[in-house]
């Protein structure tokens, strides 16, 4: 059996190694148009920032090491220019010599990945404008920085690459601005959770220009002007386009393979395309989202590796299945860790789901053990069924641990109420006896049983200010004096029983505290005395972070971005 693989890195290289482990006699040829067949794509921004100093550390395998171990012929600087399914051949061009030739196959695996989106706007060809996707891109940016010592950079795009690169350029001492058309960074997160990411970026000196569209670039004063729609231009010494990626599927399209959203390659759960004996994996393929059941594009290394393994199994006569993706990811944002799995509230509502949520601010470990830090968790679930839909966590220590637990729970089809049953490891330096994931489960269980009724930031404008409802802040007097929501009266929770005569009967009571715990206790006290009480999800800390972020974005837009 002869297997030809188009593209290396996560999917292609993984498949090649797996095929060899399953079939020692197979002839395996990999064509990779870049000079690298297996590299740490996610580590590229950290090489630019000198966190990773050895360029060889980015290269996981070389053609020589791969051949030595697996006897796989790795042809770098070779571009497949056409696929001929009827003849079961591919046309290949050697980019070093210019030679073109035909290569036959019994099985063909496509792993072309995705390409950076380069908008059709003026100036993208300027020497100061870069994209970051490959090792070669990384070296070009690094060489430019070392040679020209730029003092400022504008990053167009606020996704994973944009944030990681912003951090690393700031560590090099540059002034960094991120321009993003949406009014938030990191679209996998809801706007309320993204507010914490925005705060961390601003705290480290990154300027955020949110809700603005880049219309072009113009060379000026040895740098480049970033031209914005309905706003003054931004000047920088360096620009990186990080506005997203698109499936690199021109070959598949020309060969007549069935395509899906954004021209991605459609595959079945065996990673087979619409053409016999042709498989596809990685960022170029359309997958099923396990939460919504709909089609999705999810460009992450984990799914690509799994798909490569599955395709290899099936090429070798097995029957492995890819059940879908859920978008679990984590990112370091300076000192902050932000993680997400499943779908967020915004996308759940777009999908037509009837959703509910809990927001909590637990400590990373036992409060009495030194060094604990707050994290903010948002868990989204379906009303009625209590099916887990997604989770977002922003914090410091222990974020990755909790998101992985929640990702596993979603994958296994657990109900949100069942999170309370998980038997999770506890020791004071690592967690609390009631782990944050358990706490989310307790809260959702209380909702199901009618013990907890919530209200949210989006309800604030609808709350009656004419006396038809009681608005109650149960924090300490000092906390209240340090900042509160207009119209809320202050009765500390520990004084509430003695001051119930100040809370009118017959009116719903909307209660808030700093994190949501004391206000929950207050709600239970009020309920015990016959009141209809609602607890604010997330607490004043959450409300303050969100409203402060919105104020900065709106005021910056109103005053021409001078106050970002």
mmCIF file of N, CA and C in Angstrom, residues 480-536:
data_model
loop_
_atom_site.group_PDB
_atom_site.id
_atom_site.type_symbol
_atom_site.label_atom_id
_atom_site.label_comp_id
_atom_site.label_asym_id
_atom_site.label_seq_id
_atom_site.Cartn_x
_atom_site.Cartn_y
_atom_site.Cartn_z
ATOM 1 N N UNK A 480 -19.915 48.880 50.525
ATOM 2 C CA UNK A 480 -20.978 49.645 49.857
ATOM 3 C C UNK A 480 -20.513 51.067 49.558
ATOM 4 N N UNK A 481 -19.860 51.691 50.547
ATOM 5 C CA UNK A 481 -19.387 53.066 50.355
ATOM 6 C C UNK A 481 -18.296 53.133 49.291
ATOM 7 N N UNK A 482 -17.598 52.026 49.074
ATOM 8 C CA UNK A 482 -16.537 51.992 48.065
ATOM 9 C C UNK A 482 -17.059 51.885 46.649
ATOM 10 N N UNK A 483 -18.350 51.684 46.485
ATOM 11 C CA UNK A 483 -18.951 51.584 45.158
ATOM 12 C C UNK A 483 -20.161 50.681 45.187
ATOM 13 N N UNK A 484 -21.267 51.146 44.597
ATOM 14 C CA UNK A 484 -22.489 50.347 44.579
ATOM 15 C C UNK A 484 -23.333 50.753 43.387
ATOM 16 N N UNK A 485 -24.371 49.978 43.127
ATOM 17 C CA UNK A 485 -25.293 50.286 42.038
ATOM 18 C C UNK A 485 -26.328 51.270 42.549
ATOM 19 N N UNK A 486 -26.553 52.302 41.773
ATOM 20 C CA UNK A 486 -27.509 53.326 42.163
ATOM 21 C C UNK A 486 -28.890 52.708 42.407
ATOM 22 N N UNK A 487 -29.507 53.106 43.493
ATOM 23 C CA UNK A 487 -30.847 52.643 43.821
ATOM 24 C C UNK A 487 -30.880 51.482 44.787
ATOM 25 N N UNK A 488 -29.735 50.890 45.094
ATOM 26 C CA UNK A 488 -29.681 49.771 46.037
ATOM 27 C C UNK A 488 -29.410 50.297 47.444
ATOM 28 N N UNK A 489 -30.246 49.875 48.386
ATOM 29 C CA UNK A 489 -30.027 50.243 49.777
ATOM 30 C C UNK A 489 -29.112 49.209 50.419
ATOM 31 N N UNK A 490 -28.442 49.572 51.472
ATOM 32 C CA UNK A 490 -27.444 48.714 52.107
ATOM 33 C C UNK A 490 -27.925 48.225 53.472
ATOM 34 N N UNK A 491 -28.048 46.896 53.573
ATOM 35 C CA UNK A 491 -28.246 46.243 54.864
ATOM 36 C C UNK A 491 -27.285 45.059 54.900
ATOM 37 N N UNK A 492 -26.184 45.120 55.660
ATOM 38 C CA UNK A 492 -25.245 43.993 55.709
ATOM 39 C C UNK A 492 -25.948 42.703 56.099
ATOM 40 N N UNK A 493 -25.520 41.603 55.497
ATOM 41 C CA UNK A 493 -26.216 40.332 55.687
ATOM 42 C C UNK A 493 -26.308 39.935 57.154
ATOM 43 N N UNK A 494 -25.268 40.243 57.926
ATOM 44 C CA UNK A 494 -25.272 39.849 59.331
ATOM 45 C C UNK A 494 -26.227 40.693 60.173
ATOM 46 N N UNK A 495 -26.767 41.768 59.613
ATOM 47 C CA UNK A 495 -27.746 42.592 60.312
ATOM 48 C C UNK A 495 -29.157 42.395 59.759
ATOM 49 N N UNK A 496 -29.289 41.549 58.756
ATOM 50 C CA UNK A 496 -30.545 41.481 58.012
ATOM 51 C C UNK A 496 -31.715 41.023 58.873
ATOM 52 N N UNK A 497 -31.521 40.000 59.687
ATOM 53 C CA UNK A 497 -32.638 39.481 60.487
ATOM 54 C C UNK A 497 -33.183 40.549 61.428
ATOM 55 N N UNK A 498 -32.271 41.353 61.985
ATOM 56 C CA UNK A 498 -32.697 42.382 62.927
ATOM 57 C C UNK A 498 -33.301 43.594 62.220
ATOM 58 N N UNK A 499 -33.099 43.706 60.914
ATOM 59 C CA UNK A 499 -33.571 44.897 60.191
ATOM 60 C C UNK A 499 -34.599 44.536 59.110
ATOM 61 N N UNK A 500 -35.258 43.407 59.266
ATOM 62 C CA UNK A 500 -36.247 42.985 58.275
ATOM 63 C C UNK A 500 -37.386 43.985 58.126
ATOM 64 N N UNK A 501 -37.632 44.787 59.172
ATOM 65 C CA UNK A 501 -38.713 45.763 59.066
ATOM 66 C C UNK A 501 -38.410 46.841 58.031
ATOM 67 N N UNK A 502 -37.133 46.917 57.572
ATOM 68 C CA UNK A 502 -36.757 47.882 56.545
ATOM 69 C C UNK A 502 -36.985 47.320 55.136
ATOM 70 N N UNK A 503 -37.328 46.039 55.052
ATOM 71 C CA UNK A 503 -37.553 45.388 53.749
ATOM 72 C C UNK A 503 -39.052 45.153 53.602
ATOM 73 N N UNK A 504 -39.650 45.832 52.644
ATOM 74 C CA UNK A 504 -41.105 45.781 52.490
ATOM 75 C C UNK A 504 -41.575 44.408 52.037
ATOM 76 N N UNK A 505 -42.608 43.918 52.692
ATOM 77 C CA UNK A 505 -43.241 42.661 52.291
ATOM 78 C C UNK A 505 -44.098 42.885 51.048
ATOM 79 N N UNK A 506 -44.311 41.824 50.319
ATOM 80 C CA UNK A 506 -45.184 41.882 49.158
ATOM 81 C C UNK A 506 -44.501 42.374 47.896
ATOM 82 N N UNK A 507 -43.219 42.674 47.987
ATOM 83 C CA UNK A 507 -42.452 43.106 46.822
ATOM 84 C C UNK A 507 -41.273 42.153 46.601
ATOM 85 N N UNK A 508 -40.943 41.842 45.333
ATOM 86 C CA UNK A 508 -39.754 41.016 45.093
ATOM 87 C C UNK A 508 -38.506 41.766 45.537
ATOM 88 N N UNK A 509 -37.544 41.021 46.054
ATOM 89 C CA UNK A 509 -36.295 41.604 46.552
ATOM 90 C C UNK A 509 -35.146 41.120 45.672
ATOM 91 N N UNK A 510 -34.418 42.049 45.098
ATOM 92 C CA UNK A 510 -33.255 41.733 44.265
ATOM 93 C C UNK A 510 -32.001 42.053 45.074
ATOM 94 N N UNK A 511 -31.206 40.998 45.310
ATOM 95 C CA UNK A 511 -30.115 41.095 46.288
ATOM 96 C C UNK A 511 -28.763 40.956 45.583
ATOM 97 N N UNK A 512 -27.774 41.720 46.064
ATOM 98 C CA UNK A 512 -26.417 41.653 45.528
ATOM 99 C C UNK A 512 -25.418 41.711 46.671
ATOM 100 N N UNK A 513 -24.273 41.025 46.492
ATOM 101 C CA UNK A 513 -23.137 41.165 47.401
ATOM 102 C C UNK A 513 -21.877 41.224 46.537
ATOM 103 N N UNK A 514 -20.720 40.952 47.117
ATOM 104 C CA UNK A 514 -19.479 41.084 46.351
ATOM 105 C C UNK A 514 -19.274 39.936 45.360
ATOM 106 N N UNK A 515 -19.597 38.702 45.778
ATOM 107 C CA UNK A 515 -19.322 37.545 44.918
ATOM 108 C C UNK A 515 -20.548 36.689 44.632
ATOM 109 N N UNK A 516 -21.616 36.869 45.381
ATOM 110 C CA UNK A 516 -22.814 36.069 45.196
ATOM 111 C C UNK A 516 -23.111 35.139 46.353
ATOM 112 N N UNK A 517 -22.158 34.947 47.268
ATOM 113 C CA UNK A 517 -22.366 34.018 48.385
ATOM 114 C C UNK A 517 -23.208 34.650 49.499
ATOM 115 N N UNK A 518 -22.805 35.821 49.955
ATOM 116 C CA UNK A 518 -23.568 36.469 51.036
ATOM 117 C C UNK A 518 -24.973 36.832 50.577
ATOM 118 N N UNK A 519 -25.100 37.215 49.312
ATOM 119 C CA UNK A 519 -26.440 37.551 48.812
ATOM 120 C C UNK A 519 -27.308 36.305 48.724
ATOM 121 N N UNK A 520 -26.700 35.136 48.462
ATOM 122 C CA UNK A 520 -27.464 33.885 48.476
ATOM 123 C C UNK A 520 -27.955 33.588 49.893
ATOM 124 N N UNK A 521 -27.062 33.780 50.858
ATOM 125 C CA UNK A 521 -27.467 33.571 52.262
ATOM 126 C C UNK A 521 -28.597 34.526 52.626
ATOM 127 N N UNK A 522 -28.480 35.775 52.184
ATOM 128 C CA UNK A 522 -29.531 36.757 52.447
ATOM 129 C C UNK A 522 -30.849 36.333 51.808
ATOM 130 N N UNK A 523 -30.778 35.787 50.598
ATOM 131 C CA UNK A 523 -31.991 35.316 49.915
ATOM 132 C C UNK A 523 -32.659 34.191 50.696
ATOM 133 N N UNK A 524 -31.856 33.305 51.263
ATOM 134 C CA UNK A 524 -32.428 32.211 52.039
ATOM 135 C C UNK A 524 -33.085 32.739 53.326
ATOM 136 N N UNK A 525 -32.444 33.750 53.941
ATOM 137 C CA UNK A 525 -33.058 34.369 55.124
ATOM 138 C C UNK A 525 -34.393 34.999 54.739
ATOM 139 N N UNK A 526 -34.381 35.757 53.658
ATOM 140 C CA UNK A 526 -35.601 36.439 53.229
ATOM 141 C C UNK A 526 -36.694 35.447 52.858
ATOM 142 N N UNK A 527 -36.309 34.381 52.169
ATOM 143 C CA UNK A 527 -37.294 33.366 51.783
ATOM 144 C C UNK A 527 -37.913 32.729 53.024
ATOM 145 N N UNK A 528 -37.069 32.532 54.037
ATOM 146 C CA UNK A 528 -37.570 31.943 55.284
ATOM 147 C C UNK A 528 -38.593 32.822 55.985
ATOM 148 N N UNK A 529 -38.599 34.095 55.667
ATOM 149 C CA UNK A 529 -39.569 35.025 56.262
ATOM 150 C C UNK A 529 -40.649 35.435 55.267
ATOM 151 N N UNK A 530 -40.775 34.648 54.187
ATOM 152 C CA UNK A 530 -41.893 34.846 53.279
ATOM 153 C C UNK A 530 -41.665 35.811 52.128
ATOM 154 N N UNK A 531 -40.409 36.238 51.922
ATOM 155 C CA UNK A 531 -40.132 37.150 50.819
ATOM 156 C C UNK A 531 -39.855 36.366 49.527
ATOM 157 N N UNK A 532 -40.060 37.007 48.383
ATOM 158 C CA UNK A 532 -39.666 36.490 47.078
ATOM 159 C C UNK A 532 -38.321 37.128 46.729
ATOM 160 N N UNK A 533 -37.224 36.361 46.842
ATOM 161 C CA UNK A 533 -35.879 36.932 46.747
ATOM 162 C C UNK A 533 -35.106 36.349 45.566
ATOM 163 N N UNK A 534 -34.314 37.216 44.927
ATOM 164 C CA UNK A 534 -33.506 36.843 43.760
ATOM 165 C C UNK A 534 -32.049 37.247 44.002
ATOM 166 N N UNK A 535 -31.147 36.323 43.696
ATOM 167 C CA UNK A 535 -29.718 36.538 43.936
ATOM 168 C C UNK A 535 -29.013 36.972 42.653
ATOM 169 N N UNK A 536 -28.138 37.989 42.755
ATOM 170 C CA UNK A 536 -27.407 38.459 41.582
ATOM 171 C C UNK A 536 -26.258 37.509 41.261
#
